[in-house]
């Protein structure tokens, strides 16, 4: 149990966008934080790579150090906030800090998704805790909600927008006709993107967060690489326009759906019906739609990326650690424990959905029939087709948009492979699932 009299001494590792936000909160809101924690929390060190790097929020120079050892070796520091990101050297450093008895607060989903099990083992052995609210959906308290507030439920599904950068890009492209590269640059300038934004846009960040939520909600341990995922790199402005014409928006959606004893998991840009709550989540906001057998459906929305929303989650974890709540949760939850009754991951090929296909094809007779023939052979039924009127400068090619009725991921994959080999196919375009895609009556 924490000594309720003593000041809790905290160190930060990493002073990037989120690190500076955490330092700002700890230093400028000390009175409020002390009130919440019941004792003083003091930031006494911030470990950085470059001491002289210009920063928007300047810390007293006595706090800055480039020497990790002065944190590891200081017995007065009881909590370390790891915000350096990435797996190496963060994993080695967190392991050393746990070995030396420090409680950890981290926003590092990549590290948890890769080494969560091993780090939690070390923490348990050393009587320490790891708190990671900020690792998933930034400012939305989804880790606490799934693991504590909804613990009376069997969670039956999670549908979530978990990457602020992608949601910002898709929103800007759709609402302002901004091209992909400019929208990404903007997301980087606003501090939403990872150091390497490839992890945001190729779906890695989202699938790592889904792997963490899956472990918490279902007890199923799955490596993020085993979950099928795709990012938003191939989405064109024309996809967003065609989707809107059909009554949908495109969102990078993470899905976990319990079907009997099996769990369907995937991440994909998905057509979501305009007007439904997930379709109306804009900019860097994230959303998580969780269904439980007792509570029904609960919808959480808030900023999933950015300096202060993420810092809000990190500092709440620091307070929880000081109060002793993080240790209790960590002990009872054992977040990376293998549960024998956990559902098994379903064969991804069996996932059922309607699909949106955008192809670029030769503008000549019988092309539609050839493509429909391939879909027909796979028992895929076409729901609607859009072929925009051809312009004279189109060089004999046209986009062809096909919406299918419900089929399986396996069948649509095989069909699109076969279509890709047809001579009439000029470029492959995209194949995206449609959430609740059957026409509404
Ligand atoms: N880069 C992430 C995002 C924030 O854009 O959502 C941290 O997870």
Coordinates of C-alpha atoms in Angstrom, one line a residue, residues 7 50 54 102 120 156 205 234 308 342 351-352 371 381 384 402 410 414:
X7 CA 5.2 12.9 -1.9
X50 CA 18.7 15.6 -26.7
X54 CA 13.8 23.1 -28.6
X102 CA 9.1 1.0 -10.3
X120 CA 3.3 -8.2 -16.9
X156 CA -20.2 -9.7 -27.4
X205 CA -1.5 1.1 -34.8
X234 CA -5.4 2.8 -51.1
X308 CA -3.6 16.9 -24.0
X342 CA -11.3 -17.6 -23.8
X351 CA -16.1 -13.5 -41.9
X352 CA -19.4 -12.4 -43.5
X371 CA -17.0 -9.4 -63.9
X381 CA -24.8 -11.6 -55.5
X384 CA -25.9 -2.4 -57.1
X402 CA -20.0 -2.8 -57.3
X410 CA -12.8 -16.0 -48.4
X414 CA -10.9 -15.5 -54.4

